[in-house]
mmCIF file of C-alpha atoms and ligand atoms in Angstrom:
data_model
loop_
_atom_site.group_PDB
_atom_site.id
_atom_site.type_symbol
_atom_site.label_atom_id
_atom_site.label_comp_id
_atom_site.label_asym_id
_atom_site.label_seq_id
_atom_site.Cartn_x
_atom_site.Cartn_y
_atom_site.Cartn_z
ATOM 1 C CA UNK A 1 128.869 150.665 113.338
ATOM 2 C CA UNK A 2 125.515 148.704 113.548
ATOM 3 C CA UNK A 3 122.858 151.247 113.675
ATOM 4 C CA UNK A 4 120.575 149.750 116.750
ATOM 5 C CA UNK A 5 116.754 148.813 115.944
ATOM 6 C CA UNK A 6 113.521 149.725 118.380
ATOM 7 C CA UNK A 7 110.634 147.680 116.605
ATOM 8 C CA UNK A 8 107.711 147.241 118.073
ATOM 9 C CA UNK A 9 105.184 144.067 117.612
ATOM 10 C CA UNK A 10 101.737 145.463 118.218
ATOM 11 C CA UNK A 11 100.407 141.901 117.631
ATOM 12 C CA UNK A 12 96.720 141.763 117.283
ATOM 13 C CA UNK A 13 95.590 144.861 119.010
ATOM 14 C CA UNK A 14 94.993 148.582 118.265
ATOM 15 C CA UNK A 15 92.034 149.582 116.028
ATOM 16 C CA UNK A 16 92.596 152.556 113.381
ATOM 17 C CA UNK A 17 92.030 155.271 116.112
ATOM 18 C CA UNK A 18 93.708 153.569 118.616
ATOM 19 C CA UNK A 19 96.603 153.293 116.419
ATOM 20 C CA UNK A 20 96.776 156.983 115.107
ATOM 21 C CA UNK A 21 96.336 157.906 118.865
ATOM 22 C CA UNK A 22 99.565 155.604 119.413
ATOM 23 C CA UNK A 23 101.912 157.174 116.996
ATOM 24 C CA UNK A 24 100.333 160.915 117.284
ATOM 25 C CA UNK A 25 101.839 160.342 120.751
ATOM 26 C CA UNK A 26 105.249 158.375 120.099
ATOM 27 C CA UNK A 27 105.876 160.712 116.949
ATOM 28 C CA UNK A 28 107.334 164.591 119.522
ATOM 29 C CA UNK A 29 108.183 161.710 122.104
ATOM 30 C CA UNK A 30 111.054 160.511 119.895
ATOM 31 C CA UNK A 31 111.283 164.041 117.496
ATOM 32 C CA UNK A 32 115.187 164.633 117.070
ATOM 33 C CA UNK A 33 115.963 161.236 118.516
ATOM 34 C CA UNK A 34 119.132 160.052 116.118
ATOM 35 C CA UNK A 35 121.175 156.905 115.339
ATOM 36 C CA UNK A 36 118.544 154.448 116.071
ATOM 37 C CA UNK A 37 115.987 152.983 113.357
ATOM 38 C CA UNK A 38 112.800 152.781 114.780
ATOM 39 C CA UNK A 39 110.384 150.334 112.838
ATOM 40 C CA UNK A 40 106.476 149.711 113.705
ATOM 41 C CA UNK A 41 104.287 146.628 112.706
ATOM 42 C CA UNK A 42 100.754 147.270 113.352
ATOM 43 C CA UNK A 43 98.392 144.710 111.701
ATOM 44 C CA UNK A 44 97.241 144.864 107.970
ATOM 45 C CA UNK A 45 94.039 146.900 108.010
ATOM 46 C CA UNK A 46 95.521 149.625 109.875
ATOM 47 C CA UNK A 47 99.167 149.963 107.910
ATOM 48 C CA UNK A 48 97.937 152.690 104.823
ATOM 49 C CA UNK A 49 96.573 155.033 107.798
ATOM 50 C CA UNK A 50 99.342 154.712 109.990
ATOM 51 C CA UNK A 51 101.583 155.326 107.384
ATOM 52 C CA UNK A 52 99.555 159.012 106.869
ATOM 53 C CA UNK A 53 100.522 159.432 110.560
ATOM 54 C CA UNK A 54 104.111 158.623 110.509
ATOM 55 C CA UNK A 55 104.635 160.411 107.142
ATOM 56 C CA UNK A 56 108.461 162.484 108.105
ATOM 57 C CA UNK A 57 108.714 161.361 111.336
ATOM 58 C CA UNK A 58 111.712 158.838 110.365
ATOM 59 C CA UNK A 59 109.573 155.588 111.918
ATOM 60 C CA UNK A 60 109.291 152.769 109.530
ATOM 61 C CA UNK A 61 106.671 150.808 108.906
ATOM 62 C CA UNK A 62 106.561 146.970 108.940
ATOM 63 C CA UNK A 63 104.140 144.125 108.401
ATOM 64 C CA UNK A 64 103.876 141.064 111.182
ATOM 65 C CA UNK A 65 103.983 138.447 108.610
ATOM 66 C CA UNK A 66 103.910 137.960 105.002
ATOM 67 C CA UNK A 67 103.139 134.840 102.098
ATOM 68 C CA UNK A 68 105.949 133.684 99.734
ATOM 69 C CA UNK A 69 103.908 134.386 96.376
ATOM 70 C CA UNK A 70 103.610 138.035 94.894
ATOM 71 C CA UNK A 71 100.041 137.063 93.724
ATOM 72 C CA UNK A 72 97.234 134.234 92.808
ATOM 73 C CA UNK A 73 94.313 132.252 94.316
ATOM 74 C CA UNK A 74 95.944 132.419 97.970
ATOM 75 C CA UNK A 75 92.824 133.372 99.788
ATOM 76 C CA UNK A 76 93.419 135.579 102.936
ATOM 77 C CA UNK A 77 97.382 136.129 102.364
ATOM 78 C CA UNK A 78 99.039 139.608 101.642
ATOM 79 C CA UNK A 79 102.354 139.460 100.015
ATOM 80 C CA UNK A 80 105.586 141.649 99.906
ATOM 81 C CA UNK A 81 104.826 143.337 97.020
ATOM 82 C CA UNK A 82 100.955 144.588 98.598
ATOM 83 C CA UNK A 83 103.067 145.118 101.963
ATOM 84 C CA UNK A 84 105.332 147.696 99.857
ATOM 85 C CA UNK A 85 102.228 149.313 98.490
ATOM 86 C CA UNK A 86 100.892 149.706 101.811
ATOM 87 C CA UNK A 87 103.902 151.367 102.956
ATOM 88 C CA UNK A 88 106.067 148.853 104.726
ATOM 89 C CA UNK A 89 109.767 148.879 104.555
ATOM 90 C CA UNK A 90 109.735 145.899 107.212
ATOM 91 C CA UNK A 91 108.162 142.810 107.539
ATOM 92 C CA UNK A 92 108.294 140.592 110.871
ATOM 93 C CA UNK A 93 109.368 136.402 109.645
ATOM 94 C CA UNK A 94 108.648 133.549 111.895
ATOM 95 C CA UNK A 95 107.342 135.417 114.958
ATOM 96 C CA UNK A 96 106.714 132.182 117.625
ATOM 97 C CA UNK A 97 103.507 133.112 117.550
ATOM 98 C CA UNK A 98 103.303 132.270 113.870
ATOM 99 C CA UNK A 99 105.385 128.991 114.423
ATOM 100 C CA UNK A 100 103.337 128.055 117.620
ATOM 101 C CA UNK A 101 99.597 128.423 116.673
ATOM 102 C CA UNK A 102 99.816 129.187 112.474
ATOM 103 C CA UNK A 103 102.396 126.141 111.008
ATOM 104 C CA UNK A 104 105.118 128.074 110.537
ATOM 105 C CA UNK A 105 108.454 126.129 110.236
ATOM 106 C CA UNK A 106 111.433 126.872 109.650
ATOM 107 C CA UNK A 107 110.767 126.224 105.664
ATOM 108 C CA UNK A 108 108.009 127.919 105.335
ATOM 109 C CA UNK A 109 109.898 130.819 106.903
ATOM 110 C CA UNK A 110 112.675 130.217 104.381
ATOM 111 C CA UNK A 111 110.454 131.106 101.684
ATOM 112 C CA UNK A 112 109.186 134.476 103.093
ATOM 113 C CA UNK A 113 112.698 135.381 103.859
ATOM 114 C CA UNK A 114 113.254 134.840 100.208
ATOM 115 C CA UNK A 115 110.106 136.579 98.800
ATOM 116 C CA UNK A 116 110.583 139.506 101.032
ATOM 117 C CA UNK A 117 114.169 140.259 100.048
ATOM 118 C CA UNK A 118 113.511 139.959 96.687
ATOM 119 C CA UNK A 119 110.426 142.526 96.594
ATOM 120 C CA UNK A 120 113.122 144.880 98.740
ATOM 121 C CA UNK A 121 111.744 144.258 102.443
ATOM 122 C CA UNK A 122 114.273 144.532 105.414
ATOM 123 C CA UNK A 123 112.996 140.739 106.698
ATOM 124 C CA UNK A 124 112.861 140.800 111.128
ATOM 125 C CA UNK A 125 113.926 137.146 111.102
ATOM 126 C CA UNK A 126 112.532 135.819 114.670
ATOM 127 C CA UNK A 127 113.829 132.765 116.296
ATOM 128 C CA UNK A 128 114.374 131.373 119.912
ATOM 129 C CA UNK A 129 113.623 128.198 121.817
ATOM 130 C CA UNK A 130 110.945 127.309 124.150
ATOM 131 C CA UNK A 131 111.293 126.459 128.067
ATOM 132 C CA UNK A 132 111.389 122.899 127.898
ATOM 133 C CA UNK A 133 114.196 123.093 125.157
ATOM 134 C CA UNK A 134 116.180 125.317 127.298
ATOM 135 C CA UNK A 135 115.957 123.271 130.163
ATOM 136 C CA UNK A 136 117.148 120.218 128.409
ATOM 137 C CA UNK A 137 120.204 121.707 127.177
ATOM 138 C CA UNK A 138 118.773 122.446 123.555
ATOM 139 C CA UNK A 139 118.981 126.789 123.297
ATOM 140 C CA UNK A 140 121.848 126.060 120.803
ATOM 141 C CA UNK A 141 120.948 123.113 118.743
ATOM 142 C CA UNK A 142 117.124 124.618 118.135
ATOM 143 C CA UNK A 143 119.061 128.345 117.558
ATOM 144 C CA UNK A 144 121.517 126.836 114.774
ATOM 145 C CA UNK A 145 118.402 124.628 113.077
ATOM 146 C CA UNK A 146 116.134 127.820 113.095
ATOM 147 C CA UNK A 147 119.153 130.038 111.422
ATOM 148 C CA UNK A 148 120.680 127.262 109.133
ATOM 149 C CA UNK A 149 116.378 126.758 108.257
ATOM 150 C CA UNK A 150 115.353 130.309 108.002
ATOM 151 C CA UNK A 151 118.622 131.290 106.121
ATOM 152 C CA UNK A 152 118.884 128.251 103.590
ATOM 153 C CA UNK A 153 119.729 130.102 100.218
ATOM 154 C CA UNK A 154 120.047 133.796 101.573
ATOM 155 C CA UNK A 155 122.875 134.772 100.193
ATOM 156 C CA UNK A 156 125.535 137.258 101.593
ATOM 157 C CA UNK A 157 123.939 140.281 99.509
ATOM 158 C CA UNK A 158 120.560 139.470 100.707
ATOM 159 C CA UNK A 159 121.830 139.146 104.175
ATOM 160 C CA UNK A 160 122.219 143.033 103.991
ATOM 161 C CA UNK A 161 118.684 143.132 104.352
ATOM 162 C CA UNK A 162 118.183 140.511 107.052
ATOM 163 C CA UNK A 163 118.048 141.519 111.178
ATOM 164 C CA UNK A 164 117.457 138.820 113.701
ATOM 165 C CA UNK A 165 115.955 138.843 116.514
ATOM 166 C CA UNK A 166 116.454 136.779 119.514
ATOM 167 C CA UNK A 167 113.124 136.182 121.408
ATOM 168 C CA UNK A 168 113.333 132.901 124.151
ATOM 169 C CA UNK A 169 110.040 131.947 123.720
ATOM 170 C CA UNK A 170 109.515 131.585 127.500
ATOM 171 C CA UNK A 171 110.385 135.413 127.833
ATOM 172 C CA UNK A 172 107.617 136.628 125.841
ATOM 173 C CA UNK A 173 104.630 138.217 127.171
ATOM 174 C CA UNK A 174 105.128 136.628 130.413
ATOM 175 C CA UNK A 175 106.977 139.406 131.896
ATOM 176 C CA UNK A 176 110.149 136.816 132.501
ATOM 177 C CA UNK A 177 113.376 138.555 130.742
ATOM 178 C CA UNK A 178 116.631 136.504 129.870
ATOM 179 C CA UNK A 179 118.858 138.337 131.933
ATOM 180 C CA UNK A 180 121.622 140.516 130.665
ATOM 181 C CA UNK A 181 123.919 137.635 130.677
ATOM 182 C CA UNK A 182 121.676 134.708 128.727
ATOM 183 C CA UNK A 183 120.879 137.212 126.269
ATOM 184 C CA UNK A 184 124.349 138.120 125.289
ATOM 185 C CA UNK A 185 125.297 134.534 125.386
ATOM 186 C CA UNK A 186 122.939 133.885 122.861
ATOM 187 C CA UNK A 187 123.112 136.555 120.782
ATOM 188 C CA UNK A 188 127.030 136.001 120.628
ATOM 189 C CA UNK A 189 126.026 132.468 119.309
ATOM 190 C CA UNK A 190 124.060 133.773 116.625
ATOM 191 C CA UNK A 191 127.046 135.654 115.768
ATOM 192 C CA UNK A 192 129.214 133.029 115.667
ATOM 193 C CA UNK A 193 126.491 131.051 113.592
ATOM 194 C CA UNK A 194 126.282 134.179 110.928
ATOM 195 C CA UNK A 195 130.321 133.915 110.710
ATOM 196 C CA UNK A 196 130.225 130.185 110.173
ATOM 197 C CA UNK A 197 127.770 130.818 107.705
ATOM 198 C CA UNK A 198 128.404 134.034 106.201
ATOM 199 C CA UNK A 199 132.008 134.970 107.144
ATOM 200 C CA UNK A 200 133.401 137.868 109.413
ATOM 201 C CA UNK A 201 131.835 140.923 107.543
ATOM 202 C CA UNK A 202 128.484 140.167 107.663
ATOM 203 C CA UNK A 203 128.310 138.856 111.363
ATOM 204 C CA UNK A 204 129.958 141.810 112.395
ATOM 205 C CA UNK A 205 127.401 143.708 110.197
ATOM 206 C CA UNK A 206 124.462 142.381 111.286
ATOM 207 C CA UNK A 207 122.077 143.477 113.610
ATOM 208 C CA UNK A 208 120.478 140.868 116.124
ATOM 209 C CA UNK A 209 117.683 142.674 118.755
ATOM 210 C CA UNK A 210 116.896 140.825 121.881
ATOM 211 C CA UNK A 211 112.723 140.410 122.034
ATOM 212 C CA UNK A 212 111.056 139.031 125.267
ATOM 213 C CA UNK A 213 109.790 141.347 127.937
ATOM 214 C CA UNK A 214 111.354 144.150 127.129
ATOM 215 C CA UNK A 215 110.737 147.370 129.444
ATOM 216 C CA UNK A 216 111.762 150.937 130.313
ATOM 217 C CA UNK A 217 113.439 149.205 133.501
ATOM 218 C CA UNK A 218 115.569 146.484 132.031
ATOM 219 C CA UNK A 219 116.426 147.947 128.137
ATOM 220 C CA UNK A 220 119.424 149.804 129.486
ATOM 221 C CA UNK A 221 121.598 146.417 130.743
ATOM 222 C CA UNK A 222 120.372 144.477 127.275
ATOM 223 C CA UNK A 223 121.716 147.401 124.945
ATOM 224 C CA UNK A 224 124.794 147.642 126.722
ATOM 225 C CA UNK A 225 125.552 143.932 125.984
ATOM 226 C CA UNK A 226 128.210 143.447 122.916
ATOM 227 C CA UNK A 227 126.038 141.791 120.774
ATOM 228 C CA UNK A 228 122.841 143.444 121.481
ATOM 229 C CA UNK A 229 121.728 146.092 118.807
ATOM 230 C CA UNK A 230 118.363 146.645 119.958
ATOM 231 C CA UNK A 231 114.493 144.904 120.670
ATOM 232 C CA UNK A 232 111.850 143.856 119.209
ATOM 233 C CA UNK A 233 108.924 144.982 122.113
ATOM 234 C CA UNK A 234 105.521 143.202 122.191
ATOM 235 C CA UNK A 235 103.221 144.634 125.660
ATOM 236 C CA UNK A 236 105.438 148.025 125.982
ATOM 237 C CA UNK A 237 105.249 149.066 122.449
ATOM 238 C CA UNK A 238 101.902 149.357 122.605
ATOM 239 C CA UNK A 239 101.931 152.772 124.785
ATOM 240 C CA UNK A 240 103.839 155.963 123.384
ATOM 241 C CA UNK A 241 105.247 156.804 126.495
ATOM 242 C CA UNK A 242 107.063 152.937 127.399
ATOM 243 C CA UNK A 243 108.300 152.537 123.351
ATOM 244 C CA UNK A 244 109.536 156.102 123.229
ATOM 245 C CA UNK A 245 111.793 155.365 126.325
ATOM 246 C CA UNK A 246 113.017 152.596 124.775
ATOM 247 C CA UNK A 247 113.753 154.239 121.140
ATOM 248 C CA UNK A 248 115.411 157.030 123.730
ATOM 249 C CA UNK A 249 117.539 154.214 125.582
ATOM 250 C CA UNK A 250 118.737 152.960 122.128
HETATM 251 P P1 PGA B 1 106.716 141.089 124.623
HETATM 252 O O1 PGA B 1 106.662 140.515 123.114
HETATM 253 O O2 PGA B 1 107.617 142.283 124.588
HETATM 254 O O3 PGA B 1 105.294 141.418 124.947
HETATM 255 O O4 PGA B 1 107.268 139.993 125.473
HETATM 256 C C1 PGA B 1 107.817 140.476 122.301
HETATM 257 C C2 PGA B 1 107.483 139.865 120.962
HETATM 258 O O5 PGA B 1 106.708 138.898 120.912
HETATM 259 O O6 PGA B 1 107.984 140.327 119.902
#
């Protein structure tokens, strides 16, 4: 009942050719592949072109980040409604990147969430602790803070629009997967966080991806999990061959 998501986070790479070379070879690699929602998020300056590209191939488009105001003297921000213009029908929230090296907190992802909803953006909503909080016991005190944070005023309609993704900071880029089990056990958790806070229907209806390392060799135990309706993919996203296998998996 939870349509699964393939998104993937190209981060800061690909140049306009490079990224119409991308999806001119994902696009026949996934033709006719159903029942999954596969979402992009190049960066800004390349979004209008690779929108040309994708144009009928079913792949949506989605920014990495976005500000909280529609417009004003906010010098090198893009907001949801430019993000729209460009194309997107995604936008990523509180990537750890953005939390480790930008600011971002849990409020200032708050307000995104709400901006992005209201301009009519399905909102990626990232969160996941770091090694040392793991190791101390923390994974599900800093996962209820970051959802509670993130979700403070997003109400049940809006939530509609809202998939999270799990990414353990110490699983991305470093090659280091949670395994099948850790995943699940989290992503159950955020479950059970979405019931406290939403009630049954909308943590049964919503769809939380598993982001960290994932790879053509270990995306077939993480979709099988219960609670696991698809990835968000950083390194192998960025080759059409490795994401389509994924999207395929789904
Ligand atoms: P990775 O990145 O797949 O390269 O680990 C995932 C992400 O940061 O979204």
């Amino acid at each position: 009942m939870r349509t699964p998501v393939i998104a993937g986070n190209w981060k800061l790479f690909k140049t306009a050719p490079e990224a119409i070379g991308l999806v001119t070879g994902l696009v026949p690699l996934i033709a006719g592949k159903s029942g999954v929602e596969v979402v992009i998020a190049p960066v800004f300056t390349v979004l209008d072109r690779v929108r040309s590209a994708i144009a009928g191939s079913g792949i949506h488009l989605a920014a990495q980040d976005c500000f909280w105001e529609e417009e004003g003297a906010f010098t090198g921000e893009v907001s949801p409604k430019m993000l729209i213009d460009a194309g997107c029908t995604h936008v990523i929230i509180g990537h750890s990147e953005r939390r480790q090296y930008f600011g971002e907190t849990d409020a200032t992802v708050n307000r995104k969430i709400h901006a992005a909803g209201v301009a009519g953006l399905t909102v990626l909503f990232c969160v996941g602790e770091t090694l040392e909080e793991r190791e101390s016991g923390n994974t599900f005190n800093v996962l209820r803070t970051q959802i509670a944070g993130g979700l403070a005023g997003v109400g049940t309609a809006a939530m509609e629009r809202v998939i999270v993704a799990y990414e353990p900071v110490w699983a991305i880029g470093t090659g280091r997967t949670a395994s099948d089990e850790q995943a699940q056990e989290a992503h159950a958790f955020i479950r059970s966080e979405l019931h406290s806070l939403y009630g049954p229907a909308t943590a049964a209806a919503t769809r939380i991806l598993y982001g960290g390392s994932v790879k053509p060799e270990n995306i077939g135990g993480l979709i099988a999990q219960n609670d696991i309706d698809g990835a968000l993919v950083g390194g192998a996203s960025l080759k059409a061959e490795s994401f389509a296998v994924l999207v395929n998996a789904a």
